[in-house]
GROMACS .gro file of C-alpha atoms in nm:
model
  403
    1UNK     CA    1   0.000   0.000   0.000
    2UNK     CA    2   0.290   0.209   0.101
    3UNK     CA    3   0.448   0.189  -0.251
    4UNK     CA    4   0.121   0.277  -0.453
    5UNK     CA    5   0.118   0.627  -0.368
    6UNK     CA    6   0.486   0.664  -0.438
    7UNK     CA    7   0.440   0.462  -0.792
    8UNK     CA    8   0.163   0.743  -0.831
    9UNK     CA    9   0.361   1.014  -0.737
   10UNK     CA   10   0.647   0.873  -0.997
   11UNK     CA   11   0.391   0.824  -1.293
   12UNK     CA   12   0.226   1.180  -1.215
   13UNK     CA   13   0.569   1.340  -1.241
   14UNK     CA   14   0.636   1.215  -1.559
   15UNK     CA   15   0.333   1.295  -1.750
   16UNK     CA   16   0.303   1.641  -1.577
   17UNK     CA   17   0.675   1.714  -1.751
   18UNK     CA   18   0.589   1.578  -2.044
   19UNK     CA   19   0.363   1.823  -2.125
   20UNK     CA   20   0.486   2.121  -1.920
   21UNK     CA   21   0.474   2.333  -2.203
   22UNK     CA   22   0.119   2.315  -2.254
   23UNK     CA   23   0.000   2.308  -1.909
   24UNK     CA   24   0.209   2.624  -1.810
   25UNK     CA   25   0.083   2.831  -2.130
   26UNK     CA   26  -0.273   2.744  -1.916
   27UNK     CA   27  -0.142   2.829  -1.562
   28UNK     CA   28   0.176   2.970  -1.525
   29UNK     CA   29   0.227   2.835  -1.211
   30UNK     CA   30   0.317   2.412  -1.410
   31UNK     CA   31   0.677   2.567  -1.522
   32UNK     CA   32   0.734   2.547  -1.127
   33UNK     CA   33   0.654   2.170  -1.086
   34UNK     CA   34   1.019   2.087  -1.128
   35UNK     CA   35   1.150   2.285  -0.866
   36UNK     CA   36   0.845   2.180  -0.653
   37UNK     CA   37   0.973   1.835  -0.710
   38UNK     CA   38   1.307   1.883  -0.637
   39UNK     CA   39   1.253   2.053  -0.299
   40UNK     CA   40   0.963   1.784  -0.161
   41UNK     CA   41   1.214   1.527  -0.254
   42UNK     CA   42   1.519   1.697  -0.064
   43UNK     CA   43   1.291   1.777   0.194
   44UNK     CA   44   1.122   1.389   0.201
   45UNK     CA   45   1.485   1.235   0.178
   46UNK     CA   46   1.620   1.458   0.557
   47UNK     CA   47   1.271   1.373   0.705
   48UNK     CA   48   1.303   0.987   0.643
   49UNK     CA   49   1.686   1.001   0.741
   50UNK     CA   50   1.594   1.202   1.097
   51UNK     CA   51   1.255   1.028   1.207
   52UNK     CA   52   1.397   0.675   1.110
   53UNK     CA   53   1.783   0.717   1.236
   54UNK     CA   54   1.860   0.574   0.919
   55UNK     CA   55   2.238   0.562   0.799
   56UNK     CA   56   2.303   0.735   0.459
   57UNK     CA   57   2.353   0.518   0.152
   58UNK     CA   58   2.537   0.644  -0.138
   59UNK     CA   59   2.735   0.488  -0.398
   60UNK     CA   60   3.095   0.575  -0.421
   61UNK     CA   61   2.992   0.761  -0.729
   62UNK     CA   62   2.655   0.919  -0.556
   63UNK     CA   63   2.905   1.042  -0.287
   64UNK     CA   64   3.139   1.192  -0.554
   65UNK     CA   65   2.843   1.383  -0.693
   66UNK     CA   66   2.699   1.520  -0.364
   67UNK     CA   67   3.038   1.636  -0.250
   68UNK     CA   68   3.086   1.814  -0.631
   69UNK     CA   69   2.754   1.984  -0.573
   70UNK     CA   70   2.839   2.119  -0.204
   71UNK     CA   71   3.163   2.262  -0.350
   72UNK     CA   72   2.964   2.424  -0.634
   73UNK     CA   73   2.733   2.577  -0.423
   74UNK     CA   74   2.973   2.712  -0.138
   75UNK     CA   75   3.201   2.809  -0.406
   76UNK     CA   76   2.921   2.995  -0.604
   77UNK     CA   77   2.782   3.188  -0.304
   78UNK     CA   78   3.165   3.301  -0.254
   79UNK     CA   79   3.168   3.428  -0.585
   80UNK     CA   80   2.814   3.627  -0.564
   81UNK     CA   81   2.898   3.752  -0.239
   82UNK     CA   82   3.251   3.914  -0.456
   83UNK     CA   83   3.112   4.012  -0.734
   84UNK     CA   84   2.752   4.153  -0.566
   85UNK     CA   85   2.598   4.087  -0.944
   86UNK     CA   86   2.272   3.923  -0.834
   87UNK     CA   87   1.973   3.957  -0.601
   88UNK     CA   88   1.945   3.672  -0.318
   89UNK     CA   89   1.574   3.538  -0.479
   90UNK     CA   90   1.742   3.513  -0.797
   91UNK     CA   91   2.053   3.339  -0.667
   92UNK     CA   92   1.833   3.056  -0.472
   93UNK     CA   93   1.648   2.996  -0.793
   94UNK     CA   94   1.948   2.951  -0.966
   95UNK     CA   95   2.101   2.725  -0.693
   96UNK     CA   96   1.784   2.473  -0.778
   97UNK     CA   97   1.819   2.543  -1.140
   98UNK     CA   98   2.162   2.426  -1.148
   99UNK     CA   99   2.189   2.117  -0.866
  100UNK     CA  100   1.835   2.019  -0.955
  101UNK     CA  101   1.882   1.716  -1.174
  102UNK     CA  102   2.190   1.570  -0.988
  103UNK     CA  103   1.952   1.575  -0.692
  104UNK     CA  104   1.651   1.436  -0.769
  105UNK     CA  105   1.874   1.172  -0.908
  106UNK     CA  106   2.049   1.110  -0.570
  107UNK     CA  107   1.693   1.178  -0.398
  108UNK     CA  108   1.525   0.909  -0.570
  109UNK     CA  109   1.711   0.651  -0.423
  110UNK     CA  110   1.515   0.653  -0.132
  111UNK     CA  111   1.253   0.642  -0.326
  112UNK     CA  112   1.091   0.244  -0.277
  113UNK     CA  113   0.851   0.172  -0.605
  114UNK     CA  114   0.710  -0.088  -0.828
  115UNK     CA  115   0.915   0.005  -1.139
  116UNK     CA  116   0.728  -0.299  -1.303
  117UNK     CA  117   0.372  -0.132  -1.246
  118UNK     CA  118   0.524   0.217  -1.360
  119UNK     CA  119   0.639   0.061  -1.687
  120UNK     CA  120   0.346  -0.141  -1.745
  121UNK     CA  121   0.115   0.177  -1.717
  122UNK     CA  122   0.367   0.409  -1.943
  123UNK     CA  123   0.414   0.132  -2.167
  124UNK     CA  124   0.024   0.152  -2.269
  125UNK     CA  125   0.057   0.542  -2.318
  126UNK     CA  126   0.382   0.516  -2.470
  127UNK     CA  127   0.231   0.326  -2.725
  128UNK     CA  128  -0.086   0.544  -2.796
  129UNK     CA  129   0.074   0.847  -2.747
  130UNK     CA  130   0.326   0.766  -3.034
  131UNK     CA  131   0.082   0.685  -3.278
  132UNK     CA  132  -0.105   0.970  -3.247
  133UNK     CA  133   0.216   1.202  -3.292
  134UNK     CA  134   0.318   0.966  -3.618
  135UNK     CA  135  -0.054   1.002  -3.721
  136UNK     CA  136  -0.051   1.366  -3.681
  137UNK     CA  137   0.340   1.401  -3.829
  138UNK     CA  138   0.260   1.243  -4.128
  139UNK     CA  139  -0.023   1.507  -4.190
  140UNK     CA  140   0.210   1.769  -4.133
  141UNK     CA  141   0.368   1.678  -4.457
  142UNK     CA  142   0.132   1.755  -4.694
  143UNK     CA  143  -0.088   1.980  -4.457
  144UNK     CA  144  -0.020   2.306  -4.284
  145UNK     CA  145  -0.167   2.221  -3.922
  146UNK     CA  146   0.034   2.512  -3.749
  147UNK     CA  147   0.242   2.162  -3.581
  148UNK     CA  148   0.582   2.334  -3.771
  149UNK     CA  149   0.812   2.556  -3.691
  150UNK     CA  150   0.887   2.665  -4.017
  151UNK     CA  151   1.102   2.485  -4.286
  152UNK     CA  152   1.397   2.297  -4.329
  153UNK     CA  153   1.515   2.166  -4.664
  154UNK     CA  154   1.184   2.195  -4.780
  155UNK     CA  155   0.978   2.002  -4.532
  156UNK     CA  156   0.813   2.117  -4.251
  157UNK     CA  157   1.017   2.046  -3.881
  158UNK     CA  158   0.742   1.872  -3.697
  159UNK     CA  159   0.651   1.992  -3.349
  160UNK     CA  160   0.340   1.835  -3.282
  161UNK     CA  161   0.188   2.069  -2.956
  162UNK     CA  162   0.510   2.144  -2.800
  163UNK     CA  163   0.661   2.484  -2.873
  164UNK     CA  164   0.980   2.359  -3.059
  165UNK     CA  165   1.097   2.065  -3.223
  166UNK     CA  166   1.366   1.992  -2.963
  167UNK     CA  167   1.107   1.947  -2.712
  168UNK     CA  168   0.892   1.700  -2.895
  169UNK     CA  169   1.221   1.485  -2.974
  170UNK     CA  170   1.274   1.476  -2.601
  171UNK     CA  171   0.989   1.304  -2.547
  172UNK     CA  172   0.982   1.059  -2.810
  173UNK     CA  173   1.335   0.963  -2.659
  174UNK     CA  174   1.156   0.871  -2.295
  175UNK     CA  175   0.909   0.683  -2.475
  176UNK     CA  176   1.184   0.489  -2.660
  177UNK     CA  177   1.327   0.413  -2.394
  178UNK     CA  178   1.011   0.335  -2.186
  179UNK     CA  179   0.949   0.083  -2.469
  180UNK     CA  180   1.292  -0.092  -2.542
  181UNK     CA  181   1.246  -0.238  -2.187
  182UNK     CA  182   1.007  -0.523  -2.443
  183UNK     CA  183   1.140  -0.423  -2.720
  184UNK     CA  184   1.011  -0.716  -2.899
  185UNK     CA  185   0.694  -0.613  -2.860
  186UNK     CA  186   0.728  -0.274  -2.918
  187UNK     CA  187   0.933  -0.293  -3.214
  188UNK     CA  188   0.642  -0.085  -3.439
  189UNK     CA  189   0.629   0.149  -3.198
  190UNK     CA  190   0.970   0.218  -3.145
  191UNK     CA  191   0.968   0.258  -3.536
  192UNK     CA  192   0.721   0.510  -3.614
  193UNK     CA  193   0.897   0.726  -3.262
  194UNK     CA  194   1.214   0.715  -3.475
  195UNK     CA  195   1.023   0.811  -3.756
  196UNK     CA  196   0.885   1.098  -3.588
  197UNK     CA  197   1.210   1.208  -3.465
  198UNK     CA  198   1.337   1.251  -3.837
  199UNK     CA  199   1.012   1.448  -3.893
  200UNK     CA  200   1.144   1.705  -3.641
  201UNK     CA  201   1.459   1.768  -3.883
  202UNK     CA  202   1.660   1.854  -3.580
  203UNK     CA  203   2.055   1.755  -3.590
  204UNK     CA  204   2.019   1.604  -3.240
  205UNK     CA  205   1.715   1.424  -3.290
  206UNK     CA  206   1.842   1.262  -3.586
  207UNK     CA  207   2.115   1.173  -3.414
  208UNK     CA  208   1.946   1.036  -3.142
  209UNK     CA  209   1.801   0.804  -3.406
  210UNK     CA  210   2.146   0.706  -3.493
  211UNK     CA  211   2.267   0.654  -3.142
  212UNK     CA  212   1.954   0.407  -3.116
  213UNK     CA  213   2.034   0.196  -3.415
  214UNK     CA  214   2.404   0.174  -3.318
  215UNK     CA  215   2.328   0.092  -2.982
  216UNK     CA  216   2.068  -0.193  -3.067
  217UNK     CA  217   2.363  -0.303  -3.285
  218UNK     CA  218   2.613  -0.320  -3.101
  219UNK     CA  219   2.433  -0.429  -2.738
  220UNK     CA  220   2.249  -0.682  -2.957
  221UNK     CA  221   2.487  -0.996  -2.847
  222UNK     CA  222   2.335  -0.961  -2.500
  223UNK     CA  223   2.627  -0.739  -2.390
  224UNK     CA  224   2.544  -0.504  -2.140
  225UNK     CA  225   2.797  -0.252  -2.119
  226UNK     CA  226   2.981  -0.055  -2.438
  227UNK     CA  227   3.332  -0.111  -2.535
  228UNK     CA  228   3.616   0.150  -2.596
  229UNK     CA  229   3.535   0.115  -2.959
  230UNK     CA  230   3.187   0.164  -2.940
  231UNK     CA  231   3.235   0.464  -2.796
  232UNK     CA  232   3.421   0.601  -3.091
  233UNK     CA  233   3.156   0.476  -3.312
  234UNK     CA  234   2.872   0.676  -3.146
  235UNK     CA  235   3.081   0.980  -3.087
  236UNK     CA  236   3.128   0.956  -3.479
  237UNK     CA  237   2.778   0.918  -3.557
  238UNK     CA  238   2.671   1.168  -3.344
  239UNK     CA  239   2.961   1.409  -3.474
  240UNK     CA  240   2.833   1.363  -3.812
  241UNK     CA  241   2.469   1.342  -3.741
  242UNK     CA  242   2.457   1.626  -3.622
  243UNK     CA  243   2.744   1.825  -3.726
  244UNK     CA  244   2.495   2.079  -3.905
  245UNK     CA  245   2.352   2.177  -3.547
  246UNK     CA  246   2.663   2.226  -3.386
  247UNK     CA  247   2.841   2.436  -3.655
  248UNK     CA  248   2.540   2.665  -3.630
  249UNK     CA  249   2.597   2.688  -3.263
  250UNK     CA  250   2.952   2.722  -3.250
  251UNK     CA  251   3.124   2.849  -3.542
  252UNK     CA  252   2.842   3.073  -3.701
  253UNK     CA  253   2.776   3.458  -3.573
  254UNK     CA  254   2.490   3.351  -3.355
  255UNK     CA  255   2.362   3.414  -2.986
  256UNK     CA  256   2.462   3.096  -2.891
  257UNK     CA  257   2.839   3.113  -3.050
  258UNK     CA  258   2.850   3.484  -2.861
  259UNK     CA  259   2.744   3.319  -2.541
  260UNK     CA  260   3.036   3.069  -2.579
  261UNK     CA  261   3.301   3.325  -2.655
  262UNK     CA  262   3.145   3.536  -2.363
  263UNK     CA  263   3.170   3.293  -2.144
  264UNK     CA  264   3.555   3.186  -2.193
  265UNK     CA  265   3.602   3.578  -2.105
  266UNK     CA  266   3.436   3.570  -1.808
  267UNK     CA  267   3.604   3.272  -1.672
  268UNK     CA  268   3.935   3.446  -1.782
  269UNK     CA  269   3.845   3.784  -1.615
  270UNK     CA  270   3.692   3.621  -1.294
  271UNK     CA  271   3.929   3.328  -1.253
  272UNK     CA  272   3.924   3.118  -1.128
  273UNK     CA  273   3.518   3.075  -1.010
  274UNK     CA  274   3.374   3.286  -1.219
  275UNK     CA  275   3.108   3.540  -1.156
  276UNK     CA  276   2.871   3.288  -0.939
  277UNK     CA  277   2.461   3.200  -0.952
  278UNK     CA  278   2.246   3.410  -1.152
  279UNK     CA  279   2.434   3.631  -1.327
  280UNK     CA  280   2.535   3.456  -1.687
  281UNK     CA  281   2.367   3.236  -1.936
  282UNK     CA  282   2.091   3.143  -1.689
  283UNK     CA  283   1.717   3.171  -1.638
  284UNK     CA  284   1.808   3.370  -1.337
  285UNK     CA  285   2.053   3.639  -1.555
  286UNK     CA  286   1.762   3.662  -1.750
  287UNK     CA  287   1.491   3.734  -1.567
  288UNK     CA  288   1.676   3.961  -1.364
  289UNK     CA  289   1.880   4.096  -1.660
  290UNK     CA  290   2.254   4.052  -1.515
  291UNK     CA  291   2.505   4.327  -1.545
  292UNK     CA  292   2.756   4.154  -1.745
  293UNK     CA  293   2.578   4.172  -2.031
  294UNK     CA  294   2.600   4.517  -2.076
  295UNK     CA  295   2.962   4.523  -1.994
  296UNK     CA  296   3.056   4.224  -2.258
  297UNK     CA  297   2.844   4.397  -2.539
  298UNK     CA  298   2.607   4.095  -2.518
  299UNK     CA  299   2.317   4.303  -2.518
  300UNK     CA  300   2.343   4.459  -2.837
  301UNK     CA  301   2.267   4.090  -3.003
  302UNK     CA  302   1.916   3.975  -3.108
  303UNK     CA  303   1.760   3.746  -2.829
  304UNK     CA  304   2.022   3.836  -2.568
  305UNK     CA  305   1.902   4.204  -2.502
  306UNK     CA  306   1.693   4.315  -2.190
  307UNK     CA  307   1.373   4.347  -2.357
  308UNK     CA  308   1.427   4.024  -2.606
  309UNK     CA  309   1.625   3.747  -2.419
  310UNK     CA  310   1.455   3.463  -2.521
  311UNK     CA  311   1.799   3.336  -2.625
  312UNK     CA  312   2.010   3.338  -2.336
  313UNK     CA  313   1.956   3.024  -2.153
  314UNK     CA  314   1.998   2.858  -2.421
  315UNK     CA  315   2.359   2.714  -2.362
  316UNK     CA  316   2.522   2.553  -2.115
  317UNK     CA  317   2.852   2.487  -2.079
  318UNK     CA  318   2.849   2.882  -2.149
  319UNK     CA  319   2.643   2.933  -1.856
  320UNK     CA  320   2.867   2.662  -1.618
  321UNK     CA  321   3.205   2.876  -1.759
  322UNK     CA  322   3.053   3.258  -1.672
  323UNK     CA  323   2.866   3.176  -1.348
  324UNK     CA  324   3.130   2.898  -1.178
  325UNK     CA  325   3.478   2.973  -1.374
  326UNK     CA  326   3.718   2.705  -1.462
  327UNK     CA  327   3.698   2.553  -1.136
  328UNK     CA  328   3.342   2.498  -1.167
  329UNK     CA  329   3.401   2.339  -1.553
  330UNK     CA  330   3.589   2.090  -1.364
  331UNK     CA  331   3.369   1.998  -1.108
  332UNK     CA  332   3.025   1.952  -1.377
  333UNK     CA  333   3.279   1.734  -1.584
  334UNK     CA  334   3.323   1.523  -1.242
  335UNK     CA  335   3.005   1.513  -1.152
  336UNK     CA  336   2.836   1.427  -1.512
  337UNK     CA  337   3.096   1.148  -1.549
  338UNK     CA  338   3.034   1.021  -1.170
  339UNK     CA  339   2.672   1.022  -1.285
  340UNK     CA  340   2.783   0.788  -1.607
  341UNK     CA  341   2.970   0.547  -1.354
  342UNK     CA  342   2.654   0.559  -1.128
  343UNK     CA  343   2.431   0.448  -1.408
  344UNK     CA  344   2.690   0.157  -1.506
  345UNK     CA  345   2.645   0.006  -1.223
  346UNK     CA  346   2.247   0.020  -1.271
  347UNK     CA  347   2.239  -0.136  -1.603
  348UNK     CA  348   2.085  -0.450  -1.730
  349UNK     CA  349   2.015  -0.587  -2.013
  350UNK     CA  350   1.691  -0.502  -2.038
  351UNK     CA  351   1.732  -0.115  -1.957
  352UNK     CA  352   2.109  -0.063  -2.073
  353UNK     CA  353   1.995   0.062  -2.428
  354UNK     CA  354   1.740   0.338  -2.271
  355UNK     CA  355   1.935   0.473  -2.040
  356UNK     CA  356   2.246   0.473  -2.271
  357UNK     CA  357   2.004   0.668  -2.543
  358UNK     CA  358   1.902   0.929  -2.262
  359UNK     CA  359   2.284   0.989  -2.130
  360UNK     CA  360   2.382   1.050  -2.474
  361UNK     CA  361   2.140   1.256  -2.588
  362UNK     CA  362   2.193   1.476  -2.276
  363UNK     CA  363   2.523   1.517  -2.312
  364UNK     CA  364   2.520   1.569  -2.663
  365UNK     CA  365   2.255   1.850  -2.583
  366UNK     CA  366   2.525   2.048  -2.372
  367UNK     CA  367   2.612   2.229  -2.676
  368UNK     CA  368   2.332   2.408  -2.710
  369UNK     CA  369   2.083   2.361  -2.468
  370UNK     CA  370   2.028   2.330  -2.048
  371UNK     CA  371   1.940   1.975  -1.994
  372UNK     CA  372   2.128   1.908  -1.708
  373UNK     CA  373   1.962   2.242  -1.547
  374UNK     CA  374   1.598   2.158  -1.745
  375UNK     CA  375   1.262   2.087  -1.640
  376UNK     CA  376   1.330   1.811  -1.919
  377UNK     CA  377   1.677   1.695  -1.769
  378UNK     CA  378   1.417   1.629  -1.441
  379UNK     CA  379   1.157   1.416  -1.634
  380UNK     CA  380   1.520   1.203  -1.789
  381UNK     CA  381   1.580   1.128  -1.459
  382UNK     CA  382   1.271   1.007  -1.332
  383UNK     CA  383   1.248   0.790  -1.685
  384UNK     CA  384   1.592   0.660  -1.616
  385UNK     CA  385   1.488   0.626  -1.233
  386UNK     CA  386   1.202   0.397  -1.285
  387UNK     CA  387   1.433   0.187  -1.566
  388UNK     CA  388   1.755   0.129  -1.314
  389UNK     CA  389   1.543   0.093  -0.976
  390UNK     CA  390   1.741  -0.157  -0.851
  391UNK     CA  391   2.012  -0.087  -0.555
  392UNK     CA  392   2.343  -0.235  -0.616
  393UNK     CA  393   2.543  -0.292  -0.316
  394UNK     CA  394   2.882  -0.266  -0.440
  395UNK     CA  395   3.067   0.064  -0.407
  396UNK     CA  396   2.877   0.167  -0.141
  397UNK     CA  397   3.038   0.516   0.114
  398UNK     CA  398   2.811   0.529   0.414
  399UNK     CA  399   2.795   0.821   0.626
  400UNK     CA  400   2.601   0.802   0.961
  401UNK     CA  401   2.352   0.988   1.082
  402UNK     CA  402   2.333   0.885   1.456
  403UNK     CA  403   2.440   1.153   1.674
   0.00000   0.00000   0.00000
């Protein structure tokens, strides 16, 4: 009985982010729900600890990623307090922004649910839920259903209802990986998702697509884990994939290339933490337009000005090299790649190809988008939650709690 309401709780979660962006264009207040989330979960995860003397269980890699995310924030509140940028609200909602999906990850742990139950129920709306976006992508090919976002090499980039392409390739990737759990029976599915993917004509989501069919490829022997060579296949095929996505974000005259050139600056000029939360490349710098663009001549380009900046959170490693310097570059590279190791240890080979196709994706996202500080990085992690929820024992760095 215990576990139902937490199974509930889990599925809830997942649809709510899935469509986000139509819920919040209803009531503003949905764009919170990940932040809700992430502070019930922290606050749920101290509770349980206290009221049931329980002992702390991490990982060795869990542990690595908790202590990386203390030193960011300490560090980061060092750096506001220096450079006295950015308000105190906006700073806390950066804090959240930027530690969320790292800690819901850790969170979850504590988390006891029927994973089996989850996927059976998601499994059904996976299912439906694809075939009505392939119904309604196909249409968008010959018919103008205002489900584009304009064109790209002559055919429409499919959106379905979400507000961008990228978005709607997000969630065909949880339902992929939802539904290679039985793949067997969910080959057709799986199909028309990666169908619907190419329909988006987005570099990454056609590399996604690419990552999939290598991955089914190579894991298709029953092997669990990638070798050293398969890594340098996918890194290929995502390279070439989508090279057309990243040369317009990093070598053309864009927002996003000024961002990245901004940011190296910043990290040069505030060495050797940068300029801490809130005050570059973030929602928070946005919505409480930060002072440094002004004095890098940001401002003066379209989408990163104080009355247009619907461009500026969208980067990220950017964002990590402005706000947290070099230091803090180091650090997300630790505590991304402790979060790889952590999921190594979680795989099967039932839910090794998902999870690899999420990871990959995400990463692969960095150079361009916020993922790891997303309401969509949140829902990944749930997805990948429910796939992996089994507790390995190995590795494990406990830390008491009894006083």
């Amino acid at each position: 009985m215990k576990k139902k309401w937490k199974d509930a709780i889990i599925i809830f979660s997942i649809l709510l982010l899935m469509f986000q962006e139509q819920l919040k264009d209803i009531v503003d207040a949905f764009r919170y729900y990940d932040e809700l989330l992430t502070v019930v979960l922290i606050v749920f995860v101290i509770w349980r600890i206290l009221k049931n003397n329980m002992k702390i269980e991490l990982t060795k890699y869990e542990f690595i990623m908790l202590g990386c995310l203390v030193l960011i924030v300490v560090l980061g509140f060092i750096e506001n307090i220096n450079s006295g940028i950015q308000t105190l609200p906006y700073i806390l909602k950066d804090v959240i922004s930027c530690t969320k999906v790292f800690l819901v990850y850790i969170c979850l742990q504590y988390l006891s649910v029927d994973s089996q139950k989850i996927l059976s129920f998601m499994n059904i709306f996976a299912q439906l839920y694809i075939i009505i976006i392939f119904i309604f992508g196909i249409i968008n090919l010959f018919f103008d259903i205002e489900m584009n976002m304009g064109y790209r090499f002559g055919i429409r980039s499919y959106m379905f209802t979400y507000h961008n392409p990228g978005s709607l390739a997000i969630m065909l990737i949880c339902l992929i990986a939802i539904l290679d759990v039985n793949y067997k029976k969910n080959r057709l599915y799986i199909l028309l998702a990666l169908i619907s993917l190419i329909m988006t004509l987005r570099g990454l989501a056609i590399a996604a697509v690419g990552i999939y069919i290598v991955l089914k490829l190579i894991l298709l022997r029953k092997r669990v884990k990638l070798s050293a060579l398969s890594y340098v296949v996918l890194f290929i095929v995502i390279a070439i994939l989508g090279f057309n996505q990243f040369q317009t974000y990093l070598l053309e005259d864009t927002p996003r290339s000024k961002l990245l050139t901004t940011g190296i600056q910043i990290a040069n000029d505030y060495f050797p933490l940068g300029a801490g939360f809130g005050t570059f490349g973030s929602d928070s710098s946005r919505l409480n337009y930060s002072s440094l663009y002004e004095k890098y001549g940001v401002s003066s380009y379209y989408g990163l000005s104080k009355e247009l900046s619907i461009f500026i959170a969208d980067n990220y490693w950017p964002m990590i090299m402005g706000q947290f310097g070099w230091i803090g570059v180091i650090l997300y590279i630790i505590l991304i790649y402790a979060l790889y190791k952590d999921l190594l240890l979680k795989m099967n080979r039932k839910n090794n190809v998902g999870i690899y196709l999420i990871f990959f994706y995400i990463l692969a996202s960095t150079v361009a988008t916020q993922l790891f500080s997303h309401a969509y990085g949140v829902l990944f992690i749930l997805v990948i939650y429910v796939l992996t929820n089994i507790k390995d024992e190995k590795n494990k760095t406990t830390i008491s709690t009894n006083y």
